[in-house]
CSV table of C-alpha atoms in Angstrom, one decimal:
chain,number,residue,atom,x,y,z
N,284,UNK,CA,-0.2,0.1,0.3
N,285,UNK,CA,0.8,3.1,-1.1
N,286,UNK,CA,2.7,5.1,2.5
N,287,UNK,CA,0.1,8.2,1.4
N,288,UNK,CA,-2.4,5.6,1.0
N,289,UNK,CA,-2.2,4.9,4.6
N,290,UNK,CA,-2.4,7.9,5.9
N,291,UNK,CA,-4.8,9.0,4.0
N,292,UNK,CA,-6.8,5.4,5.1
N,293,UNK,CA,-6.7,5.5,8.8
N,294,UNK,CA,-7.6,9.3,8.6
N,295,UNK,CA,-10.0,9.3,6.3
N,296,UNK,CA,-11.4,5.3,9.1
N,297,UNK,CA,-10.8,7.2,11.9
N,298,UNK,CA,-13.1,10.0,10.4
N,299,UNK,CA,-16.3,7.1,9.6
N,300,UNK,CA,-15.1,4.8,12.2
N,301,UNK,CA,-16.4,7.5,15.3
N,302,UNK,CA,-19.0,8.7,13.4
N,303,UNK,CA,-20.1,5.2,13.7
N,304,UNK,CA,-19.2,3.6,16.7
N,305,UNK,CA,-20.6,7.1,18.5
N,306,UNK,CA,-23.9,5.3,17.5
N,307,UNK,CA,-25.7,2.2,19.0
N,308,UNK,CA,-27.7,1.0,16.6
N,309,UNK,CA,-24.6,0.9,14.0
N,310,UNK,CA,-23.4,-1.8,11.9
N,311,UNK,CA,-19.8,-0.8,12.4
N,312,UNK,CA,-17.4,1.5,10.0
N,313,UNK,CA,-18.1,1.4,6.3
N,314,UNK,CA,-15.4,-1.5,4.4
N,315,UNK,CA,-11.9,0.6,4.8
N,316,UNK,CA,-12.2,-1.9,1.3
N,317,UNK,CA,-13.7,1.7,-0.6
N,318,UNK,CA,-11.9,4.0,0.6
N,319,UNK,CA,-10.1,2.4,-3.1
N,320,UNK,CA,-12.5,2.6,-4.9
N,321,UNK,CA,-12.6,7.0,-3.8
N,322,UNK,CA,-8.7,6.9,-3.4
N,323,UNK,CA,-7.0,8.4,-6.6
N,324,UNK,CA,-10.3,11.7,-6.4
N,325,UNK,CA,-9.6,11.8,-2.9
N,326,UNK,CA,-5.0,11.9,-3.9
N,327,UNK,CA,-6.5,15.1,-6.3
N,328,UNK,CA,-8.5,16.8,-4.7
N,329,UNK,CA,-5.6,16.7,-1.6
N,330,UNK,CA,-3.0,18.1,-4.2
N,331,UNK,CA,-5.7,21.2,-5.1
N,332,UNK,CA,-6.0,21.6,-1.8
N,333,UNK,CA,-1.9,21.3,-0.8
N,334,UNK,CA,-1.4,24.1,-4.2
N,335,UNK,CA,-4.4,26.4,-3.3
N,336,UNK,CA,-4.4,26.9,0.7
N,337,UNK,CA,-6.1,30.5,1.9
N,338,UNK,CA,-5.8,32.0,5.0
N,339,UNK,CA,-7.5,32.6,8.2
N,340,UNK,CA,-11.5,34.4,8.0
N,341,UNK,CA,-10.2,34.4,4.2
N,342,UNK,CA,-10.8,31.0,3.1
N,343,UNK,CA,-13.7,31.2,0.1
N,344,UNK,CA,-12.3,29.3,-2.6
N,345,UNK,CA,-11.5,26.1,0.2
N,346,UNK,CA,-15.5,26.8,1.4
N,347,UNK,CA,-16.8,26.2,-1.6
N,348,UNK,CA,-14.9,22.8,-3.0
N,349,UNK,CA,-15.8,21.1,0.6
N,350,UNK,CA,-19.7,22.7,0.0
N,351,UNK,CA,-19.4,21.7,-3.3
N,352,UNK,CA,-18.4,18.4,-2.3
N,353,UNK,CA,-20.9,17.8,-0.3
N,354,UNK,CA,-23.6,18.7,-2.4
N,355,UNK,CA,-22.7,16.1,-4.6
N,356,UNK,CA,-22.7,13.8,-2.0
N,357,UNK,CA,-27.1,14.4,-1.2
N,358,UNK,CA,-26.3,16.7,1.9
N,359,UNK,CA,-28.2,19.4,3.0
N,360,UNK,CA,-25.9,22.4,3.0
N,361,UNK,CA,-25.7,25.4,4.4
N,362,UNK,CA,-22.8,27.8,3.4
N,363,UNK,CA,-21.7,31.8,5.8
N,364,UNK,CA,-21.5,30.4,9.1
N,365,UNK,CA,-20.1,32.2,11.3
N,366,UNK,CA,-17.6,33.1,8.4
N,367,UNK,CA,-16.4,30.9,5.4
N,368,UNK,CA,-17.6,28.1,8.0
N,369,UNK,CA,-20.0,24.8,6.0
N,370,UNK,CA,-22.5,22.9,7.6
N,371,UNK,CA,-23.7,20.3,5.9
N,372,UNK,CA,-26.2,17.3,7.2
N,373,UNK,CA,-26.8,14.1,5.8
N,374,UNK,CA,-30.2,12.7,7.7
N,375,UNK,CA,-30.8,8.5,8.0
N,376,UNK,CA,-33.7,8.4,10.3
N,377,UNK,CA,-34.1,7.7,14.0
N,378,UNK,CA,-30.6,7.8,15.9
N,379,UNK,CA,-27.8,10.3,17.7
N,380,UNK,CA,-26.6,13.5,15.9
N,381,UNK,CA,-23.2,12.9,14.9
N,382,UNK,CA,-20.7,16.0,13.6
N,383,UNK,CA,-17.2,15.3,11.8
N,384,UNK,CA,-14.8,18.8,12.1
N,385,UNK,CA,-12.3,19.2,9.9
N,386,UNK,CA,-11.2,22.7,9.8
N,387,UNK,CA,-10.5,24.8,6.2
N,388,UNK,CA,-7.6,27.4,6.9
N,389,UNK,CA,-4.1,27.5,5.6
N,390,UNK,CA,-0.7,29.3,7.8
N,391,UNK,CA,1.5,32.7,6.5
N,392,UNK,CA,4.0,30.6,5.2
N,393,UNK,CA,6.5,30.0,2.1
N,394,UNK,CA,6.6,26.7,1.7
N,395,UNK,CA,9.4,24.7,1.6
N,396,UNK,CA,8.5,21.5,0.6
N,397,UNK,CA,10.3,21.2,-3.4
N,398,UNK,CA,7.0,18.8,-3.5
N,399,UNK,CA,5.9,19.4,-7.1
N,400,UNK,CA,3.0,20.2,-5.8
N,401,UNK,CA,4.2,22.6,-3.1
N,402,UNK,CA,2.0,25.7,-2.6
N,403,UNK,CA,3.9,29.1,-3.9
N,404,UNK,CA,0.1,30.9,-2.8
N,405,UNK,CA,0.9,34.9,-1.6
N,406,UNK,CA,-2.2,36.3,0.4
N,407,UNK,CA,-2.7,40.0,2.1
N,408,UNK,CA,-2.6,39.3,6.0
N,409,UNK,CA,-5.2,41.6,8.9
N,410,UNK,CA,-2.4,43.4,8.1
N,411,UNK,CA,-1.6,44.4,5.2
N,412,UNK,CA,1.2,42.2,4.4
N,413,UNK,CA,1.5,40.2,1.2
N,414,UNK,CA,1.9,37.1,2.8
N,415,UNK,CA,3.1,33.3,1.5
N,416,UNK,CA,0.0,31.0,1.9
N,417,UNK,CA,0.9,27.1,2.8
N,418,UNK,CA,-0.4,23.8,4.2
N,419,UNK,CA,1.9,22.9,7.2
N,420,UNK,CA,-0.4,22.5,9.9
N,421,UNK,CA,-1.8,19.7,7.5
N,422,UNK,CA,-5.6,21.2,7.7
N,423,UNK,CA,-5.2,19.4,3.9
N,424,UNK,CA,-5.6,16.0,4.9
N,425,UNK,CA,-8.4,16.8,7.6
N,426,UNK,CA,-10.2,17.9,4.9
N,427,UNK,CA,-9.3,15.4,2.6
N,428,UNK,CA,-10.2,12.5,4.8
N,429,UNK,CA,-13.2,14.9,6.5
N,430,UNK,CA,-14.2,13.9,2.4
N,431,UNK,CA,-13.2,10.9,3.0
N,432,UNK,CA,-15.5,10.0,5.9
N,433,UNK,CA,-18.5,11.3,4.4
N,434,UNK,CA,-18.8,9.7,0.8
N,435,UNK,CA,-18.2,6.2,2.2
N,436,UNK,CA,-21.0,7.3,5.1
N,437,UNK,CA,-22.6,8.4,2.6
N,438,UNK,CA,-22.4,5.3,0.2
N,439,UNK,CA,-23.3,2.9,3.2
N,440,UNK,CA,-26.6,4.1,4.6
N,441,UNK,CA,-27.4,0.4,5.5
N,442,UNK,CA,-24.9,0.7,7.9
N,443,UNK,CA,-25.6,3.7,10.6
N,444,UNK,CA,-29.2,5.9,11.4
N,445,UNK,CA,-29.3,8.9,12.4
N,446,UNK,CA,-28.0,12.8,10.8
N,447,UNK,CA,-24.8,13.1,9.6
N,448,UNK,CA,-23.4,16.7,10.4
N,449,UNK,CA,-20.4,17.8,8.6
N,450,UNK,CA,-18.6,20.6,10.1
N,451,UNK,CA,-15.8,22.6,7.5
N,452,UNK,CA,-15.0,25.4,9.9
N,453,UNK,CA,-13.0,28.9,9.3
N,454,UNK,CA,-10.8,30.4,11.4
N,455,UNK,CA,-8.9,27.8,13.6
N,456,UNK,CA,-5.3,28.8,13.3
N,457,UNK,CA,-6.8,32.6,15.2
N,458,UNK,CA,-8.8,30.2,17.1
N,459,UNK,CA,-11.7,33.0,16.0
N,460,UNK,CA,-13.4,29.8,13.8
N,461,UNK,CA,-15.9,27.8,16.5
N,462,UNK,CA,-16.5,30.3,18.1
N,463,UNK,CA,-17.5,32.3,15.6
N,464,UNK,CA,-20.1,29.8,14.4
N,465,UNK,CA,-21.6,28.7,17.0
N,466,UNK,CA,-22.2,32.5,17.9
N,467,UNK,CA,-24.1,32.5,14.2
N,468,UNK,CA,-26.6,29.5,15.5
N,469,UNK,CA,-24.3,26.3,14.3
N,470,UNK,CA,-26.2,24.3,17.4
N,471,UNK,CA,-29.1,26.3,17.0
N,472,UNK,CA,-30.1,26.2,13.4
N,473,UNK,CA,-28.8,23.2,12.9
N,474,UNK,CA,-28.7,20.2,15.2
N,475,UNK,CA,-27.2,20.3,18.1
N,476,UNK,CA,-25.1,17.2,18.1
N,477,UNK,CA,-25.0,14.5,20.7
N,478,UNK,CA,-21.4,13.7,19.5
N,479,UNK,CA,-18.5,15.9,18.1
N,480,UNK,CA,-15.5,14.4,16.7
N,481,UNK,CA,-11.8,15.8,15.3
N,482,UNK,CA,-8.9,14.7,14.0
N,483,UNK,CA,-5.4,16.1,13.5
N,484,UNK,CA,-2.3,15.1,12.1
N,485,UNK,CA,0.8,14.7,14.0
N,486,UNK,CA,4.0,14.6,13.1
N,487,UNK,CA,5.5,12.6,15.6
N,488,UNK,CA,4.0,9.9,15.4
N,489,UNK,CA,4.1,7.9,12.5
N,490,UNK,CA,1.4,6.6,9.3
N,491,UNK,CA,-0.6,4.0,10.3
N,492,UNK,CA,-0.9,5.4,14.4
N,493,UNK,CA,-3.9,7.1,16.0
N,494,UNK,CA,-3.0,7.9,18.8
N,495,UNK,CA,-5.2,9.4,21.9
N,496,UNK,CA,-5.8,11.4,25.4
N,497,UNK,CA,-9.1,11.1,27.1
N,498,UNK,CA,-9.2,13.6,29.5
N,499,UNK,CA,-7.7,16.6,28.6
N,500,UNK,CA,-6.1,17.0,25.8
N,501,UNK,CA,-5.0,19.7,25.0
N,502,UNK,CA,-4.0,23.2,26.7
N,503,UNK,CA,-5.8,26.9,27.6
N,504,UNK,CA,-4.2,29.3,25.7
N,505,UNK,CA,-3.3,33.0,26.4
N,506,UNK,CA,-0.6,35.4,24.8
N,507,UNK,CA,-0.2,38.8,27.2
N,508,UNK,CA,1.4,41.9,25.5
N,509,UNK,CA,2.8,44.2,28.7
N,510,UNK,CA,4.4,47.9,27.5
N,511,UNK,CA,7.0,48.8,30.9
N,512,UNK,CA,7.4,52.2,31.2
N,513,UNK,CA,10.6,54.5,32.1
N,514,UNK,CA,11.9,57.9,31.8
N,515,UNK,CA,15.1,58.0,28.8
N,516,UNK,CA,18.2,59.7,28.7
N,517,UNK,CA,21.6,58.9,28.6
N,518,UNK,CA,23.7,55.7,28.5
N,519,UNK,CA,26.8,56.9,30.6
N,520,UNK,CA,24.1,59.3,32.8
N,521,UNK,CA,21.7,56.1,34.8
N,522,UNK,CA,21.2,57.9,37.4
N,523,UNK,CA,19.3,60.7,35.4
N,524,UNK,CA,17.1,58.3,34.0
N,525,UNK,CA,14.4,54.9,35.3
N,526,UNK,CA,15.7,52.3,33.1
N,527,UNK,CA,12.4,50.2,31.1
N,528,UNK,CA,15.0,47.2,30.8
N,529,UNK,CA,16.1,46.0,33.8
N,530,UNK,CA,12.6,46.5,35.6
N,531,UNK,CA,11.5,44.1,32.6
N,532,UNK,CA,15.1,41.7,33.3
N,533,UNK,CA,13.7,41.6,36.9
N,534,UNK,CA,10.5,41.2,35.8
N,535,UNK,CA,10.2,38.4,33.3
N,536,UNK,CA,13.1,36.6,36.3
N,537,UNK,CA,10.1,36.9,38.6
N,538,UNK,CA,8.0,35.0,36.2
N,539,UNK,CA,9.4,32.6,35.8
N,540,UNK,CA,8.1,31.4,39.8
N,541,UNK,CA,5.0,32.0,39.0
N,542,UNK,CA,5.2,28.0,37.7
N,543,UNK,CA,8.0,27.3,40.5
N,544,UNK,CA,6.7,28.0,43.5
N,545,UNK,CA,3.0,29.7,43.6
N,546,UNK,CA,1.2,26.6,41.2
N,547,UNK,CA,0.4,23.3,42.3
N,548,UNK,CA,3.1,20.7,41.3
N,549,UNK,CA,0.4,18.4,39.8
N,550,UNK,CA,-1.0,21.2,38.2
N,551,UNK,CA,0.9,21.7,34.4
N,552,UNK,CA,1.1,25.6,34.0
N,553,UNK,CA,3.4,26.9,31.2
N,554,UNK,CA,4.6,31.2,31.4
N,555,UNK,CA,6.7,31.6,28.6
N,556,UNK,CA,8.9,34.6,27.9
N,557,UNK,CA,8.8,34.7,24.1
N,558,UNK,CA,9.2,39.2,23.3
N,559,UNK,CA,11.4,41.3,24.4
N,560,UNK,CA,12.2,44.5,22.6
N,561,UNK,CA,13.7,47.4,23.4
N,562,UNK,CA,16.0,50.5,23.0
N,563,UNK,CA,17.8,51.5,20.6
N,564,UNK,CA,21.3,52.1,20.4
N,565,UNK,CA,24.1,50.9,22.4
N,566,UNK,CA,24.1,54.5,24.6
N,567,UNK,CA,20.2,54.9,24.7
N,568,UNK,CA,18.4,54.0,27.7
N,569,UNK,CA,14.8,53.5,26.3
N,570,UNK,CA,11.5,55.0,27.4
N,571,UNK,CA,9.5,51.5,27.1
N,572,UNK,CA,9.8,47.9,26.8
N,573,UNK,CA,7.6,45.5,24.7
N,574,UNK,CA,6.9,41.6,26.7
N,575,UNK,CA,4.4,39.0,24.7
N,576,UNK,CA,4.2,36.0,26.8
N,577,UNK,CA,2.0,32.8,26.4
N,578,UNK,CA,0.4,31.2,28.7
N,579,UNK,CA,-0.6,27.2,28.6
N,580,UNK,CA,-2.7,25.8,31.5
N,581,UNK,CA,-5.7,23.4,32.0
N,582,UNK,CA,-7.3,24.5,34.5
N,583,UNK,CA,-9.6,27.4,34.2
N,584,UNK,CA,-8.4,28.3,37.5
N,585,UNK,CA,-5.0,27.9,37.9
N,586,UNK,CA,-5.4,29.9,34.2
N,587,UNK,CA,-6.9,32.7,36.2
N,588,UNK,CA,-4.6,32.8,39.2
N,589,UNK,CA,-0.9,32.3,36.3
N,590,UNK,CA,-2.9,35.7,34.7
N,591,UNK,CA,-3.4,36.9,38.5
N,592,UNK,CA,0.3,36.6,38.8
N,593,UNK,CA,1.4,37.9,36.3
N,594,UNK,CA,-0.3,41.3,36.7
N,595,UNK,CA,1.1,41.5,40.1
N,596,UNK,CA,4.3,41.1,39.2
N,597,UNK,CA,4.8,43.3,36.8
N,598,UNK,CA,3.6,45.9,38.3
N,599,UNK,CA,5.7,45.3,41.7
N,600,UNK,CA,8.2,45.1,39.9
N,601,UNK,CA,7.4,49.0,37.9
N,602,UNK,CA,7.0,50.0,41.2
N,603,UNK,CA,9.3,49.1,42.5
N,604,UNK,CA,12.0,50.8,41.2
N,605,UNK,CA,9.8,54.0,39.9
N,606,UNK,CA,8.7,53.5,36.9
N,607,UNK,CA,7.1,56.7,35.7
N,608,UNK,CA,3.3,55.3,35.2
N,609,UNK,CA,2.0,51.6,35.7
N,610,UNK,CA,2.8,48.7,33.4
N,611,UNK,CA,0.7,48.3,30.6
N,612,UNK,CA,-0.8,44.5,31.1
N,613,UNK,CA,-3.6,42.7,28.2
N,614,UNK,CA,-4.3,39.7,27.5
N,615,UNK,CA,-6.2,38.2,24.3
N,616,UNK,CA,-7.8,34.9,25.8
N,617,UNK,CA,-7.0,32.1,23.5
N,618,UNK,CA,-8.7,29.1,23.4
N,619,UNK,CA,-9.1,27.2,25.8
N,620,UNK,CA,-8.9,23.3,27.0
N,621,UNK,CA,-9.4,21.0,25.1
N,622,UNK,CA,-11.3,18.6,26.9
N,623,UNK,CA,-12.1,14.2,25.4
N,624,UNK,CA,-14.7,13.6,27.3
N,625,UNK,CA,-14.0,10.0,28.6
N,626,UNK,CA,-16.4,8.0,27.9
N,627,UNK,CA,-16.8,8.5,24.5
N,628,UNK,CA,-12.9,8.8,24.0
N,629,UNK,CA,-12.6,5.4,25.7
N,630,UNK,CA,-15.4,4.4,22.8
N,631,UNK,CA,-14.1,5.6,19.3
N,632,UNK,CA,-10.5,4.1,21.1
N,633,UNK,CA,-12.6,0.8,21.1
N,634,UNK,CA,-13.6,0.8,18.3
N,635,UNK,CA,-10.7,2.0,16.2
N,636,UNK,CA,-8.3,-0.7,18.1
N,637,UNK,CA,-11.3,-3.0,16.2
N,638,UNK,CA,-10.8,-1.7,12.6
N,639,UNK,CA,-7.1,-1.1,12.7
N,640,UNK,CA,-5.3,-3.5,15.2
N,641,UNK,CA,-4.5,-3.0,19.3
N,642,UNK,CA,-0.7,-2.2,18.2
N,643,UNK,CA,-2.0,0.9,15.4
N,644,UNK,CA,-3.8,2.9,18.5
N,645,UNK,CA,-1.9,4.0,21.5
N,646,UNK,CA,-2.7,6.7,24.7
N,647,UNK,CA,-0.6,9.6,24.7
N,648,UNK,CA,-0.7,11.8,27.2
N,649,UNK,CA,-1.8,16.1,26.8
N,650,UNK,CA,-0.3,18.5,24.7
N,651,UNK,CA,-0.5,22.6,26.5
N,652,UNK,CA,-0.9,23.4,22.2
N,653,UNK,CA,-4.1,24.8,22.1
N,654,UNK,CA,-7.4,23.5,19.7
N,655,UNK,CA,-10.6,26.0,19.3
N,656,UNK,CA,-12.4,22.8,18.7
N,657,UNK,CA,-12.9,23.0,23.0
N,658,UNK,CA,-15.2,25.5,22.0
N,659,UNK,CA,-17.8,22.7,21.0
N,660,UNK,CA,-17.2,20.3,24.2
N,661,UNK,CA,-17.6,24.3,26.0
N,662,UNK,CA,-21.1,24.5,24.5
N,663,UNK,CA,-22.3,21.7,25.8
N,664,UNK,CA,-21.5,18.6,23.7
N,665,UNK,CA,-19.4,15.5,24.9
N,666,UNK,CA,-16.2,15.4,21.7
N,667,UNK,CA,-13.1,14.1,21.6
N,668,UNK,CA,-10.2,15.1,18.8
N,669,UNK,CA,-7.4,11.9,17.9
N,670,UNK,CA,-4.0,12.4,16.4
N,671,UNK,CA,-3.1,10.9,13.4
N,672,UNK,CA,0.2,9.8,12.7
N,673,UNK,CA,1.7,11.6,9.2
N,674,UNK,CA,5.1,10.3,9.2
N,675,UNK,CA,6.4,7.2,7.3
N,676,UNK,CA,7.3,4.2,9.3
N,677,UNK,CA,10.6,3.7,8.7
N,678,UNK,CA,11.7,7.7,8.5
N,679,UNK,CA,10.0,8.1,11.4
N,680,UNK,CA,12.4,4.8,13.8
N,681,UNK,CA,15.7,6.7,11.9
N,682,UNK,CA,15.1,9.2,13.1
N,683,UNK,CA,14.0,7.9,17.1
N,684,UNK,CA,17.1,5.9,16.7
N,685,UNK,CA,18.8,8.9,15.3
N,686,UNK,CA,18.0,11.2,18.4
N,687,UNK,CA,17.1,13.3,15.5
N,688,UNK,CA,13.7,15.9,14.9
N,689,UNK,CA,11.4,15.8,11.8
N,690,UNK,CA,10.2,18.6,10.8
N,691,UNK,CA,7.3,20.1,13.0
N,692,UNK,CA,4.2,21.3,11.9
N,693,UNK,CA,3.9,24.7,11.3
N,694,UNK,CA,7.6,23.7,9.9
N,695,UNK,CA,7.7,25.0,6.1
N,696,UNK,CA,8.7,22.1,5.6
N,697,UNK,CA,6.3,19.9,7.0
N,698,UNK,CA,4.6,17.6,4.6
N,699,UNK,CA,3.5,14.2,4.7
N,700,UNK,CA,5.2,11.7,3.3
N,701,UNK,CA,3.5,10.4,0.2
N,702,UNK,CA,5.1,7.4,-2.6
N,703,UNK,CA,3.8,7.1,-5.9
């Protein structure tokens, strides 16, 4: 079997098995043999999507392609939900409503894979800058597998009962798409699902593998922008200034005590200062310094304590140094933590183990990345997201043995291994 075929087989089956497995009277997922028939079409779709990515909130053409595919399969399709969101409904008698979600957007990354179908797309971002665009996070894999699952399930209606709800979500990368769709009536204009499921490709797992986590799977993500004010002047006369670089440096060091000394060690948390900018020249003390932080946690109470501690420490350092005015601290809430419903997750893992073999299903630890798929769970729907390996197994084993890193998600070199 082709390597890429194996990746798609597992990804499609994960979607299809999840939809069938979430139903109590289903007779199982559609036969994988049917995938061989539709694979050439999915392969062509994948290459088309990979060549033509669109930025978050600009996914008009991508959404139109997804909508057209669903309509051709007999789904009732609504476009323009929460931006460029697409909703497809396929009713098949009494039974639960199962939602399968894919993300649609690409990233502002210049592709450097050298693939013959590599993206050369460009776009103008929200800041008015022209940027390259790439599916560097594998959303093209998600969409292709999602269409594959829709095709298999639409052709096997004798094997399941209920309502299939296909959701093509925009703006996952900005963390805004799921909430935008919910605010636009995703769970009121359309049947509210009994279960929701998504997949994500994994650049740290071999193709053919599905990995999963029960309970917290991904983190709360918050961004903090800080401006620390001082009184600038000549570097030779620091006693006539209030140096914001020193204040900021002290604050950065003090922030490290939040996780190490204030947080319960059994509650995972991260406070990272990712950017420190101030000054223009060797001998000039600036008037201000800007910091950018990312903050990660699982529990909401931990999240609140981390953010409160950040503000307390930064304000205190500025006050202790006699800063001319308090720092400005802006918190931009990103995505809430993704919680995989334990009962649903274990049930789906069992279904996938039966379909793929127990050796290909692995439970793993949660990670500190973020995903706005979490919003659907927060809206009261039991949900689960599973990860599908995207690395050719021999390449994965070689890298593991050598201790070398493979291209990660969001890398300009990331692409699932593919063999023709």
